[in-house]
mmCIF file of C-alpha atoms in Angstrom:
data_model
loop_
_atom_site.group_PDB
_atom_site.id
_atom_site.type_symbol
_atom_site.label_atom_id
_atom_site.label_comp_id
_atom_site.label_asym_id
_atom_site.label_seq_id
_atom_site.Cartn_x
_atom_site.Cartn_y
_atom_site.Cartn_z
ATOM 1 C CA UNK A 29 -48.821 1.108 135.188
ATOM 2 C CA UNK A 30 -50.438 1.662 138.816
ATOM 3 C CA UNK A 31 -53.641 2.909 136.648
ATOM 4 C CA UNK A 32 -53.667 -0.454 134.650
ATOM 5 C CA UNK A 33 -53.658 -2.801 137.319
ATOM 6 C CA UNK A 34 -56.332 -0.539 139.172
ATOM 7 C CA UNK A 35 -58.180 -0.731 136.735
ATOM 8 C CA UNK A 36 -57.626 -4.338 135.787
ATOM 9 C CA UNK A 37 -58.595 -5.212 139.468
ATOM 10 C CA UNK A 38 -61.866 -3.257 139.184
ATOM 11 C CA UNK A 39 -62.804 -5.031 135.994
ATOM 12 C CA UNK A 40 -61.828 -8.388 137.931
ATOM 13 C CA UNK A 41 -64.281 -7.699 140.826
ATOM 14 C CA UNK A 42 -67.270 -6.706 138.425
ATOM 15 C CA UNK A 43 -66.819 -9.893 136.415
ATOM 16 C CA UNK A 44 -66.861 -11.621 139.257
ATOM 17 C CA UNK A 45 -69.831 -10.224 140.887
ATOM 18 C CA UNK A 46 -71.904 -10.542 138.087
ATOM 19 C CA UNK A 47 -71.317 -14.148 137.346
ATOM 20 C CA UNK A 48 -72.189 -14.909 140.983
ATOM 21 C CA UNK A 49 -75.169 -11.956 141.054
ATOM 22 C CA UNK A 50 -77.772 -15.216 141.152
ATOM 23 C CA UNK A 51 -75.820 -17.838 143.088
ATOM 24 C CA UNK A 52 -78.567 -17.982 145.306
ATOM 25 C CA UNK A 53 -81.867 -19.656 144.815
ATOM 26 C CA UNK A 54 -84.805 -17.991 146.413
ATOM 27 C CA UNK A 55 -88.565 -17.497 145.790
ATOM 28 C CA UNK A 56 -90.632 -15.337 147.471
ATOM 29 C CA UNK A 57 -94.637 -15.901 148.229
ATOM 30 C CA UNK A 58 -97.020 -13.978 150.107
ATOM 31 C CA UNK A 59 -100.341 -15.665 151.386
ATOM 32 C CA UNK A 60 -102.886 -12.946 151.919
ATOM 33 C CA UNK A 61 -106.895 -13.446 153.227
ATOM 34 C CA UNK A 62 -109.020 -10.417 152.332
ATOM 35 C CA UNK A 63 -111.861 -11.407 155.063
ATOM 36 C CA UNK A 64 -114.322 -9.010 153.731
ATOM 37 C CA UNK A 65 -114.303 -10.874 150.206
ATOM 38 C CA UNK A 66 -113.391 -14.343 151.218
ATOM 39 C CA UNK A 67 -110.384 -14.551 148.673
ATOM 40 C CA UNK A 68 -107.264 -16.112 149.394
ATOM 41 C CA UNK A 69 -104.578 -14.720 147.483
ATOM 42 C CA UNK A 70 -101.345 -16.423 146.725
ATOM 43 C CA UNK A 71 -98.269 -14.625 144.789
ATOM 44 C CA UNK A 72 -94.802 -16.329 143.843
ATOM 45 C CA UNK A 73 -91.846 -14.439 143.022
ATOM 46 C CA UNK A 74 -89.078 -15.596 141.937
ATOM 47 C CA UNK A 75 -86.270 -14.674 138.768
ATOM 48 C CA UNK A 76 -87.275 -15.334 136.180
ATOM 49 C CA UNK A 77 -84.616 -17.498 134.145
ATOM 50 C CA UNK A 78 -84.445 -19.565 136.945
ATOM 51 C CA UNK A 79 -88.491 -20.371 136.506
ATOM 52 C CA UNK A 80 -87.813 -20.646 132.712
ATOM 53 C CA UNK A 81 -85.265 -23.670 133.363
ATOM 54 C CA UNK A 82 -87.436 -25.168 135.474
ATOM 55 C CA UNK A 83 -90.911 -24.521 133.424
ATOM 56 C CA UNK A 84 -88.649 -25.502 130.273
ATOM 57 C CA UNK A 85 -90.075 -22.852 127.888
ATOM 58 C CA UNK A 86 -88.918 -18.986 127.308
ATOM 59 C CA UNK A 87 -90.885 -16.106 128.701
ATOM 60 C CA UNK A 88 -90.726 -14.664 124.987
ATOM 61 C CA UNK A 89 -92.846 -17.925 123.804
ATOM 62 C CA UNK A 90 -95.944 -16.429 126.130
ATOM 63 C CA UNK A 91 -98.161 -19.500 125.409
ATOM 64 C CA UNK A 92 -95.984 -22.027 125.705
ATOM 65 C CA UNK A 93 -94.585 -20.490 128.763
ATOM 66 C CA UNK A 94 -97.689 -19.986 129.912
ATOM 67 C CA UNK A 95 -99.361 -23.527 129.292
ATOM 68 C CA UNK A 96 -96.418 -24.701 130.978
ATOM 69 C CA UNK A 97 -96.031 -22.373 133.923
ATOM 70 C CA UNK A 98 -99.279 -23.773 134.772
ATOM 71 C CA UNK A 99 -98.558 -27.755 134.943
ATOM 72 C CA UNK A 100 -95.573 -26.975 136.894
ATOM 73 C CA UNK A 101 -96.930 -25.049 139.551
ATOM 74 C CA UNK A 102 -99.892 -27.075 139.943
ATOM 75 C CA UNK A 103 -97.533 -29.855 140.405
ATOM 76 C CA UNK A 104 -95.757 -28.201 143.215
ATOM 77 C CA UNK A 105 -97.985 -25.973 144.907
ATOM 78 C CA UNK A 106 -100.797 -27.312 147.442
ATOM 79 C CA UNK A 107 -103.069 -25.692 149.574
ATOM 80 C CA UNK A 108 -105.313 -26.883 152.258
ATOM 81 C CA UNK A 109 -108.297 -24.799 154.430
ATOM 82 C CA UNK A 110 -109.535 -25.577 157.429
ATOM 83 C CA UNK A 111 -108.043 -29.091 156.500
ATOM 84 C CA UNK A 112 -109.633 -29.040 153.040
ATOM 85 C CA UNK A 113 -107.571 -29.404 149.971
ATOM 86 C CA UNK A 114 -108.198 -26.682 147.617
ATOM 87 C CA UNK A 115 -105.257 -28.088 144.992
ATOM 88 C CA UNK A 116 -104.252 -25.322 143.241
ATOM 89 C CA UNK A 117 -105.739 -22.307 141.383
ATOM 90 C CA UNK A 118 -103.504 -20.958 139.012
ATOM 91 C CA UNK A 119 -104.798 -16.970 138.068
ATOM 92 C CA UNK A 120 -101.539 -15.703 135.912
ATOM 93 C CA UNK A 121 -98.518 -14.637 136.121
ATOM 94 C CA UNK A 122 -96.551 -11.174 135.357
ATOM 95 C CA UNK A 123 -93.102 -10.688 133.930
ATOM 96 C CA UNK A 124 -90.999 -7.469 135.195
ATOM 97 C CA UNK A 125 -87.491 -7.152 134.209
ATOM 98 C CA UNK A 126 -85.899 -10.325 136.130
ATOM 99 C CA UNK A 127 -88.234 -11.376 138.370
ATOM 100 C CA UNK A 128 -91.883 -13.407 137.196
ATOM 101 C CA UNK A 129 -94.403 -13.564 139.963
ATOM 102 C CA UNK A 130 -96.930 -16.096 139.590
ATOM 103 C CA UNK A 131 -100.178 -15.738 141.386
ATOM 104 C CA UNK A 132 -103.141 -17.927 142.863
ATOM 105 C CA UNK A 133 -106.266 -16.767 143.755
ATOM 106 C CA UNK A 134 -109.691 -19.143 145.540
ATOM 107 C CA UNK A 135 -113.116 -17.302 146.347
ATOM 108 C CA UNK A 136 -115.471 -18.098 148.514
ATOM 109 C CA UNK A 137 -113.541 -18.885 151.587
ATOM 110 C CA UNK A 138 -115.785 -17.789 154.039
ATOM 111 C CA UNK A 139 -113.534 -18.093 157.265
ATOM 112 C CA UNK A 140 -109.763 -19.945 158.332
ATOM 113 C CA UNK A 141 -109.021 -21.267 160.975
ATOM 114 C CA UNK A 142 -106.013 -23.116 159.267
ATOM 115 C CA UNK A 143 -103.932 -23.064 156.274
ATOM 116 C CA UNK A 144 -101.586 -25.939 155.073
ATOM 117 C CA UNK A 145 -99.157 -24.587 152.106
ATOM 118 C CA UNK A 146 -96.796 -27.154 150.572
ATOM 119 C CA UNK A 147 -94.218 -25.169 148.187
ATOM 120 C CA UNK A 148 -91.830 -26.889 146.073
ATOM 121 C CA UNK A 149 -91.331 -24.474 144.022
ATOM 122 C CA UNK A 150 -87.631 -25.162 141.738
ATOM 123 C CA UNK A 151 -86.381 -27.368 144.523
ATOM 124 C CA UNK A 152 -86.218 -30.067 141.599
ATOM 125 C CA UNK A 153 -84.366 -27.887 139.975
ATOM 126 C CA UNK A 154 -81.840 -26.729 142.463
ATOM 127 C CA UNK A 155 -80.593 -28.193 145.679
ATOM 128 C CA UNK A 156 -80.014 -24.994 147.542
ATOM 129 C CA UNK A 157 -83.427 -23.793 146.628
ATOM 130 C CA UNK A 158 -85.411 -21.311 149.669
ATOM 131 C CA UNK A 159 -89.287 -20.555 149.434
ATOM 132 C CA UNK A 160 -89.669 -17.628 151.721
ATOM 133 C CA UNK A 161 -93.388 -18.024 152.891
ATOM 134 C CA UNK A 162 -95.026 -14.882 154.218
ATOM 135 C CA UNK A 163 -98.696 -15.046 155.823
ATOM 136 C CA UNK A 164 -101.106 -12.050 156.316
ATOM 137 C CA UNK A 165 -103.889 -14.009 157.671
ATOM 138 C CA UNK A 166 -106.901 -12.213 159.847
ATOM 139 C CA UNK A 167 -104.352 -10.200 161.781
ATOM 140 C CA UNK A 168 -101.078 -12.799 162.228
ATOM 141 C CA UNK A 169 -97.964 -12.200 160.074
ATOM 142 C CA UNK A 170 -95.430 -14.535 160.330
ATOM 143 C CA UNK A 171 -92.464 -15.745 157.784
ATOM 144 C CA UNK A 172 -91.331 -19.327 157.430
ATOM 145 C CA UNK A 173 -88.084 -20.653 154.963
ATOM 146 C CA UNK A 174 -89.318 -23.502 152.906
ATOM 147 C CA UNK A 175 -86.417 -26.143 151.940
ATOM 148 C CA UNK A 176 -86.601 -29.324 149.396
ATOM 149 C CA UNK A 177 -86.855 -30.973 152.716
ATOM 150 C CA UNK A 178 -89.351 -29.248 154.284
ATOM 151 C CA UNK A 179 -91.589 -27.858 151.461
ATOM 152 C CA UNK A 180 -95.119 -27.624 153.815
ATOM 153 C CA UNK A 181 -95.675 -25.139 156.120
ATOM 154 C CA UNK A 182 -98.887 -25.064 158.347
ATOM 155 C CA UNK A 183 -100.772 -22.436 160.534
ATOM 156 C CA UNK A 184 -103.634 -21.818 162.343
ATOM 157 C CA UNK A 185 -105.507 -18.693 163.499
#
């Protein structure tokens, strides 16, 4: 009886953890300059069925994910250089197991001085939704949270 209930409360607690395992809504993205070639270099990660409720299309239909991957994120990313809007520039994207990163590339950015990054990534989608914005610009790191109320982020170097 003692074995039952042990393992009854074990089989509770997994249940439970893996109905709550994404409870949180998070994306990742990583702004990197490569000064030597001029390319700015933006990747999104975040998982991927919560970018498939948002994009509205299955990872499984690749061009109709795809096509639509790419109106939603140039609908809610923005990025401005040295005050200049660049808009978006969508390269691809790459499924791995759960997680889909989305990336952004623009050539021919000969120097920064600043960048302005407006990420609204799934905050239509969910309320609670974090864009974790790291920069590796000409030496300066830094990290800044993204909310559906704050969605733009700028820096200067």
């Amino acid at each position: 009886m003692k074995y039952i209930k042990y393992l009854f409360s074990l089989l509770l607690v997994l249940v439970t953890f893996n109905l709550n395992a994404q409870d949180f809504h998070t994306a990742n993205i990583k702004v990197d300059y490569e000064q030597e070639t001029g390319t700015l270099n933006i990747t999104a990660r975040t998982f991927t069925n919560q970018l498939e409720k948002a994009v509205g299309a299955d990872v499984s239909n690749k061009s109709n994910f795809e096509n639509k991957l790419k109106a939603y994120v140039n609908s809610k990313v923005d990025v401005k250089v040295n005050g200049k809007a660049l808009g978006t520039s969508y390269y691809g994207y790459q499924v791995n197991d759960k997680s889909t990163r989305v990336f952004f590339k623009f050539d021919k950015i000969s120097d920064i001085s600043s960048i302005e990054l407006k990420v609204a990534l799934l905050t239509d989608i969910f309320n609670d939704q974090q864009n974790i914005v790291t920069f590796d610009v000409k030496n300066k790191k830094d990290t800044k949270v993204l909310t559906g109320n704050n969605d733009t982020v700028k820096m200067s170097f």
